[in-house]
Amino acid sequence: MPKTISDEQIFEAALSTIAEHGYAGATTRQIASAAGVNEVTLFRKFGSKANLLREAMLRELSMFEQSGGASYTGDLVADLERIVDLYHALIERRGSLMPMIFAELRRRPELGEVLKIPLRMIHSVAEVLARYQREQVLQPEPPLQAVAALFGPLLIAGMLRGYPVVSPDFPSTAEHVRRFVNGRALR
């Protein structure tokens, strides 16, 4: 009886292989081998490497959303701590993917569809921040600018992780959120 390989196992193999080799350098043969499936199975299920990557990224977005993601509860600190924790976990798992996608986007226009997925997450966080701004809990500013201020330190720390000459010190989630809110709260 043939063993069953879940889509999650295939997605994990695809994301890991692409993170290691880049989009252009990762072959469907490498991905299939890492997943323990036949290359034909990948094409039958997903049609192309771009579709496979898109589906894998949709799974990451779904995991973010199912964990509470960018939901609004009315408790600014709790909402931001949840968002930061989830984003930090995502950066820990997939931090090298986004720089790779941006670097290869010009030569690989099919990655434009993939890029829309993390942008959906960013826009959902922007909506939560905009709501707190409308409620006059946070100072008004362009919501995407607020997202950049919230996520920027996490992204930089994630990108620098692993470089021996740089050791980014990132505060606790609570401290990061406290600093963010103190700089933006309406007094």
PDB file of C-alpha atoms in Angstrom:
ATOM      1  CA  MET A   1       0.000   0.000   0.000  1.00  0.00           C
ATOM      2  CA  PRO A   2       1.558   3.369  -1.013  1.00  0.00           C
ATOM      3  CA  LYS A   3       2.179   5.857   1.760  1.00  0.00           C
ATOM      4  CA  THR A   4       0.122   9.006   1.774  1.00  0.00           C
ATOM      5  CA  ILE A   5       1.974  12.310   1.693  1.00  0.00           C
ATOM      6  CA  SER A   6      -0.022  15.269   2.941  1.00  0.00           C
ATOM      7  CA  ASP A   7      -0.125  18.612   1.197  1.00  0.00           C
ATOM      8  CA  GLU A   8       1.462  20.063   4.334  1.00  0.00           C
ATOM      9  CA  GLN A   9       4.499  17.816   3.858  1.00  0.00           C
ATOM     10  CA  ILE A  10       4.745  18.921   0.236  1.00  0.00           C
ATOM     11  CA  PHE A  11       4.351  22.587   1.208  1.00  0.00           C
ATOM     12  CA  GLU A  12       7.042  22.249   3.860  1.00  0.00           C
ATOM     13  CA  ALA A  13       9.405  20.618   1.356  1.00  0.00           C
ATOM     14  CA  ALA A  14       8.663  23.315  -1.232  1.00  0.00           C
ATOM     15  CA  LEU A  15       9.188  26.232   1.139  1.00  0.00           C
ATOM     16  CA  SER A  16      12.364  24.753   2.607  1.00  0.00           C
ATOM     17  CA  THR A  17      13.837  23.892  -0.788  1.00  0.00           C
ATOM     18  CA  ILE A  18      12.980  27.278  -2.274  1.00  0.00           C
ATOM     19  CA  ALA A  19      14.367  29.084   0.786  1.00  0.00           C
ATOM     20  CA  GLU A  20      17.605  27.124   0.440  1.00  0.00           C
ATOM     21  CA  HIS A  21      18.102  27.352  -3.336  1.00  0.00           C
ATOM     22  CA  GLY A  22      16.024  30.365  -4.363  1.00  0.00           C
ATOM     23  CA  TYR A  23      12.982  30.155  -6.578  1.00  0.00           C
ATOM     24  CA  ALA A  24      14.940  29.831  -9.816  1.00  0.00           C
ATOM     25  CA  GLY A  25      17.453  27.395  -8.313  1.00  0.00           C
ATOM     26  CA  ALA A  26      14.920  25.077  -6.686  1.00  0.00           C
ATOM     27  CA  THR A  27      13.739  22.399  -9.079  1.00  0.00           C
ATOM     28  CA  THR A  28      10.509  20.489  -8.863  1.00  0.00           C
ATOM     29  CA  ARG A  29      12.639  17.355  -8.782  1.00  0.00           C
ATOM     30  CA  GLN A  30      14.384  18.624  -5.609  1.00  0.00           C
ATOM     31  CA  ILE A  31      11.060  19.565  -4.048  1.00  0.00           C
ATOM     32  CA  ALA A  32       9.531  16.184  -4.908  1.00  0.00           C
ATOM     33  CA  SER A  33      12.535  14.376  -3.476  1.00  0.00           C
ATOM     34  CA  ALA A  34      12.390  16.405  -0.242  1.00  0.00           C
ATOM     35  CA  ALA A  35       8.657  15.677   0.042  1.00  0.00           C
ATOM     36  CA  GLY A  36       9.065  11.998  -0.726  1.00  0.00           C
ATOM     37  CA  VAL A  37       6.796  12.087  -3.777  1.00  0.00           C
ATOM     38  CA  ASN A  38       7.175  11.688  -7.495  1.00  0.00           C
ATOM     39  CA  GLU A  39       7.743  14.866  -9.501  1.00  0.00           C
ATOM     40  CA  VAL A  40       4.679  13.985 -11.609  1.00  0.00           C
ATOM     41  CA  THR A  41       2.591  14.140  -8.427  1.00  0.00           C
ATOM     42  CA  LEU A  42       3.597  17.770  -7.927  1.00  0.00           C
ATOM     43  CA  PHE A  43       2.533  18.707 -11.436  1.00  0.00           C
ATOM     44  CA  ARG A  44      -0.685  16.722 -11.166  1.00  0.00           C
ATOM     45  CA  LYS A  45      -1.633  18.389  -7.882  1.00  0.00           C
ATOM     46  CA  PHE A  46      -0.327  21.918  -8.423  1.00  0.00           C
ATOM     47  CA  GLY A  47       0.379  22.390 -12.125  1.00  0.00           C
ATOM     48  CA  SER A  48       3.547  24.410 -11.689  1.00  0.00           C
ATOM     49  CA  LYS A  49       6.215  25.421  -9.202  1.00  0.00           C
ATOM     50  CA  ALA A  50       4.627  28.882  -8.975  1.00  0.00           C
ATOM     51  CA  ASN A  51       1.233  27.390  -8.077  1.00  0.00           C
ATOM     52  CA  LEU A  52       2.857  25.123  -5.514  1.00  0.00           C
ATOM     53  CA  LEU A  53       4.603  28.098  -3.899  1.00  0.00           C
ATOM     54  CA  ARG A  54       1.371  30.103  -3.981  1.00  0.00           C
ATOM     55  CA  GLU A  55      -0.555  27.283  -2.287  1.00  0.00           C
ATOM     56  CA  ALA A  56       2.182  26.868   0.326  1.00  0.00           C
ATOM     57  CA  MET A  57       2.086  30.593   1.079  1.00  0.00           C
ATOM     58  CA  LEU A  58      -1.723  30.473   1.304  1.00  0.00           C
ATOM     59  CA  ARG A  59      -1.305  27.763   3.947  1.00  0.00           C
ATOM     60  CA  GLU A  60       1.017  30.087   5.898  1.00  0.00           C
ATOM     61  CA  LEU A  61      -1.572  32.883   5.677  1.00  0.00           C
ATOM     62  CA  SER A  62      -4.299  30.476   6.773  1.00  0.00           C
ATOM     63  CA  MET A  63      -2.246  29.418   9.796  1.00  0.00           C
ATOM     64  CA  PHE A  64      -1.792  33.101  10.723  1.00  0.00           C
ATOM     65  CA  GLU A  65      -5.524  33.750  10.398  1.00  0.00           C
ATOM     66  CA  GLN A  66      -6.590  30.579  12.237  1.00  0.00           C
ATOM     67  CA  SER A  67      -4.365  31.575  15.157  1.00  0.00           C
ATOM     68  CA  GLY A  68      -6.262  34.837  15.570  1.00  0.00           C
ATOM     69  CA  GLY A  69      -4.046  36.745  13.166  1.00  0.00           C
ATOM     70  CA  ALA A  70      -5.102  40.303  12.647  1.00  0.00           C
ATOM     71  CA  SER A  71      -8.394  40.098  14.464  1.00  0.00           C
ATOM     72  CA  TYR A  72      -9.709  43.046  16.459  1.00  0.00           C
ATOM     73  CA  THR A  73     -10.802  42.482  20.073  1.00  0.00           C
ATOM     74  CA  GLY A  74     -10.808  46.027  21.437  1.00  0.00           C
ATOM     75  CA  ASP A  75      -7.756  45.310  23.598  1.00  0.00           C
ATOM     76  CA  LEU A  76      -4.940  47.088  21.758  1.00  0.00           C
ATOM     77  CA  VAL A  77      -2.055  45.564  23.699  1.00  0.00           C
ATOM     78  CA  ALA A  78      -3.427  42.015  23.527  1.00  0.00           C
ATOM     79  CA  ASP A  79      -4.129  42.374  19.794  1.00  0.00           C
ATOM     80  CA  LEU A  80      -0.653  43.723  19.071  1.00  0.00           C
ATOM     81  CA  GLU A  81       1.081  41.115  21.221  1.00  0.00           C
ATOM     82  CA  ARG A  82      -0.791  38.326  19.399  1.00  0.00           C
ATOM     83  CA  ILE A  83       0.022  39.837  15.995  1.00  0.00           C
ATOM     84  CA  VAL A  84       3.695  40.335  16.904  1.00  0.00           C
ATOM     85  CA  ASP A  85       4.019  36.801  18.291  1.00  0.00           C
ATOM     86  CA  LEU A  86       2.463  35.284  15.171  1.00  0.00           C
ATOM     87  CA  TYR A  87       4.549  37.432  12.831  1.00  0.00           C
ATOM     88  CA  HIS A  88       7.708  36.655  14.795  1.00  0.00           C
ATOM     89  CA  ALA A  89       6.979  32.917  14.517  1.00  0.00           C
ATOM     90  CA  LEU A  90       6.407  33.353  10.782  1.00  0.00           C
ATOM     91  CA  ILE A  91       9.729  35.178  10.403  1.00  0.00           C
ATOM     92  CA  GLU A  92      11.458  32.408  12.358  1.00  0.00           C
ATOM     93  CA  ARG A  93       9.972  29.769  10.024  1.00  0.00           C
ATOM     94  CA  ARG A  94      10.036  31.614   6.711  1.00  0.00           C
ATOM     95  CA  GLY A  95      12.188  34.723   7.114  1.00  0.00           C
ATOM     96  CA  SER A  96      14.408  34.034   4.124  1.00  0.00           C
ATOM     97  CA  LEU A  97      11.530  33.575   1.663  1.00  0.00           C
ATOM     98  CA  MET A  98      10.393  37.187   1.295  1.00  0.00           C
ATOM     99  CA  PRO A  99      13.809  38.663   0.477  1.00  0.00           C
ATOM    100  CA  MET A 100      14.262  35.855  -2.059  1.00  0.00           C
ATOM    101  CA  ILE A 101      10.876  36.534  -3.663  1.00  0.00           C
ATOM    102  CA  PHE A 102      11.627  40.263  -3.911  1.00  0.00           C
ATOM    103  CA  ALA A 103      15.072  39.574  -5.370  1.00  0.00           C
ATOM    104  CA  GLU A 104      13.692  37.267  -8.074  1.00  0.00           C
ATOM    105  CA  LEU A 105      10.432  39.112  -8.825  1.00  0.00           C
ATOM    106  CA  ARG A 106      11.723  41.109 -11.797  1.00  0.00           C
ATOM    107  CA  ARG A 107      13.017  38.019 -13.577  1.00  0.00           C
ATOM    108  CA  ARG A 108      10.116  35.806 -12.485  1.00  0.00           C
ATOM    109  CA  PRO A 109       6.836  37.705 -12.948  1.00  0.00           C
ATOM    110  CA  GLU A 110       4.849  34.648 -11.811  1.00  0.00           C
ATOM    111  CA  LEU A 111       6.042  35.491  -8.295  1.00  0.00           C
ATOM    112  CA  GLY A 112       3.772  38.552  -8.381  1.00  0.00           C
ATOM    113  CA  GLU A 113       0.820  36.310  -7.530  1.00  0.00           C
ATOM    114  CA  VAL A 114       2.786  34.786  -4.656  1.00  0.00           C
ATOM    115  CA  LEU A 115       3.679  38.228  -3.284  1.00  0.00           C
ATOM    116  CA  LYS A 116      -0.007  39.126  -2.989  1.00  0.00           C
ATOM    117  CA  ILE A 117      -0.394  36.586  -0.175  1.00  0.00           C
ATOM    118  CA  PRO A 118       1.894  38.159   2.448  1.00  0.00           C
ATOM    119  CA  LEU A 119       0.577  41.547   1.335  1.00  0.00           C
ATOM    120  CA  ARG A 120      -2.927  40.370   2.345  1.00  0.00           C
ATOM    121  CA  MET A 121      -1.618  39.689   5.830  1.00  0.00           C
ATOM    122  CA  ILE A 122       0.070  43.093   6.003  1.00  0.00           C
ATOM    123  CA  HIS A 123      -3.139  44.816   4.889  1.00  0.00           C
ATOM    124  CA  SER A 124      -5.184  42.918   7.483  1.00  0.00           C
ATOM    125  CA  VAL A 125      -2.817  44.152  10.217  1.00  0.00           C
ATOM    126  CA  ALA A 126      -3.066  47.669   8.752  1.00  0.00           C
ATOM    127  CA  GLU A 127      -6.858  47.446   9.070  1.00  0.00           C
ATOM    128  CA  VAL A 128      -6.597  46.611  12.781  1.00  0.00           C
ATOM    129  CA  LEU A 129      -4.237  49.538  13.343  1.00  0.00           C
ATOM    130  CA  ALA A 130      -6.488  51.845  11.309  1.00  0.00           C
ATOM    131  CA  ARG A 131      -9.453  50.857  13.453  1.00  0.00           C
ATOM    132  CA  TYR A 132      -7.560  51.774  16.621  1.00  0.00           C
ATOM    133  CA  GLN A 133      -6.645  55.062  14.939  1.00  0.00           C
ATOM    134  CA  ARG A 134     -10.308  55.767  14.097  1.00  0.00           C
ATOM    135  CA  GLU A 135     -11.190  55.013  17.717  1.00  0.00           C
ATOM    136  CA  GLN A 136      -8.534  57.568  18.714  1.00  0.00           C
ATOM    137  CA  VAL A 137      -6.506  55.016  20.644  1.00  0.00           C
ATOM    138  CA  LEU A 138      -3.530  55.419  18.304  1.00  0.00           C
ATOM    139  CA  GLN A 139      -2.326  58.562  16.595  1.00  0.00           C
ATOM    140  CA  PRO A 140      -3.357  58.855  12.965  1.00  0.00           C
ATOM    141  CA  GLU A 141      -0.696  57.926  10.441  1.00  0.00           C
ATOM    142  CA  PRO A 142      -0.792  55.950   7.217  1.00  0.00           C
ATOM    143  CA  PRO A 143      -1.700  52.428   8.404  1.00  0.00           C
ATOM    144  CA  LEU A 144       0.976  50.756   6.268  1.00  0.00           C
ATOM    145  CA  GLN A 145       3.550  53.049   7.861  1.00  0.00           C
ATOM    146  CA  ALA A 146       2.345  51.865  11.269  1.00  0.00           C
ATOM    147  CA  VAL A 147       2.683  48.238  10.132  1.00  0.00           C
ATOM    148  CA  ALA A 148       6.234  48.968   9.001  1.00  0.00           C
ATOM    149  CA  ALA A 149       7.033  50.399  12.435  1.00  0.00           C
ATOM    150  CA  LEU A 150       5.492  47.360  14.130  1.00  0.00           C
ATOM    151  CA  PHE A 151       7.048  44.691  11.907  1.00  0.00           C
ATOM    152  CA  GLY A 152      10.276  46.419  10.834  1.00  0.00           C
ATOM    153  CA  PRO A 153      12.376  45.491  13.856  1.00  0.00           C
ATOM    154  CA  LEU A 154      11.169  41.873  13.645  1.00  0.00           C
ATOM    155  CA  LEU A 155      11.982  41.679   9.966  1.00  0.00           C
ATOM    156  CA  ILE A 156      15.451  43.152  10.397  1.00  0.00           C
ATOM    157  CA  ALA A 157      16.248  40.867  13.338  1.00  0.00           C
ATOM    158  CA  GLY A 158      15.071  37.892  11.265  1.00  0.00           C
ATOM    159  CA  MET A 159      17.170  38.896   8.271  1.00  0.00           C
ATOM    160  CA  LEU A 160      20.287  39.409  10.397  1.00  0.00           C
ATOM    161  CA  ARG A 161      19.874  36.181  12.354  1.00  0.00           C
ATOM    162  CA  GLY A 162      22.597  33.771  11.455  1.00  0.00           C
ATOM    163  CA  TYR A 163      25.216  36.356  10.552  1.00  0.00           C
ATOM    164  CA  PRO A 164      28.084  35.953  13.022  1.00  0.00           C
ATOM    165  CA  VAL A 165      29.153  39.609  12.976  1.00  0.00           C
ATOM    166  CA  VAL A 166      25.685  40.871  13.901  1.00  0.00           C
ATOM    167  CA  SER A 167      23.694  39.799  16.909  1.00  0.00           C
ATOM    168  CA  PRO A 168      20.393  41.672  16.829  1.00  0.00           C
ATOM    169  CA  ASP A 169      18.949  42.087  20.271  1.00  0.00           C
ATOM    170  CA  PHE A 170      15.197  41.986  20.041  1.00  0.00           C
ATOM    171  CA  PRO A 171      13.159  42.810  23.138  1.00  0.00           C
ATOM    172  CA  SER A 172      10.340  40.646  24.397  1.00  0.00           C
ATOM    173  CA  THR A 173       7.009  40.881  22.630  1.00  0.00           C
ATOM    174  CA  ALA A 174       5.541  42.814  25.549  1.00  0.00           C
ATOM    175  CA  GLU A 175       8.425  45.313  25.510  1.00  0.00           C
ATOM    176  CA  HIS A 176       8.264  45.747  21.733  1.00  0.00           C
ATOM    177  CA  VAL A 177       4.503  46.379  21.864  1.00  0.00           C
ATOM    178  CA  ARG A 178       4.908  48.731  24.840  1.00  0.00           C
ATOM    179  CA  ARG A 179       7.448  50.810  22.897  1.00  0.00           C
ATOM    180  CA  PHE A 180       5.259  50.822  19.786  1.00  0.00           C
ATOM    181  CA  VAL A 181       2.163  51.902  21.715  1.00  0.00           C
ATOM    182  CA  ASN A 182       4.038  54.517  23.790  1.00  0.00           C
ATOM    183  CA  GLY A 183       5.255  56.130  20.584  1.00  0.00           C
ATOM    184  CA  ARG A 184       1.808  56.179  19.012  1.00  0.00           C
ATOM    185  CA  ALA A 185      -0.813  56.381  21.755  1.00  0.00           C
ATOM    186  CA  LEU A 186      -2.967  59.455  21.911  1.00  0.00           C
ATOM    187  CA  ARG A 187      -2.324  61.119  25.223  1.00  0.00           C
TER     188      ARG A 187
END
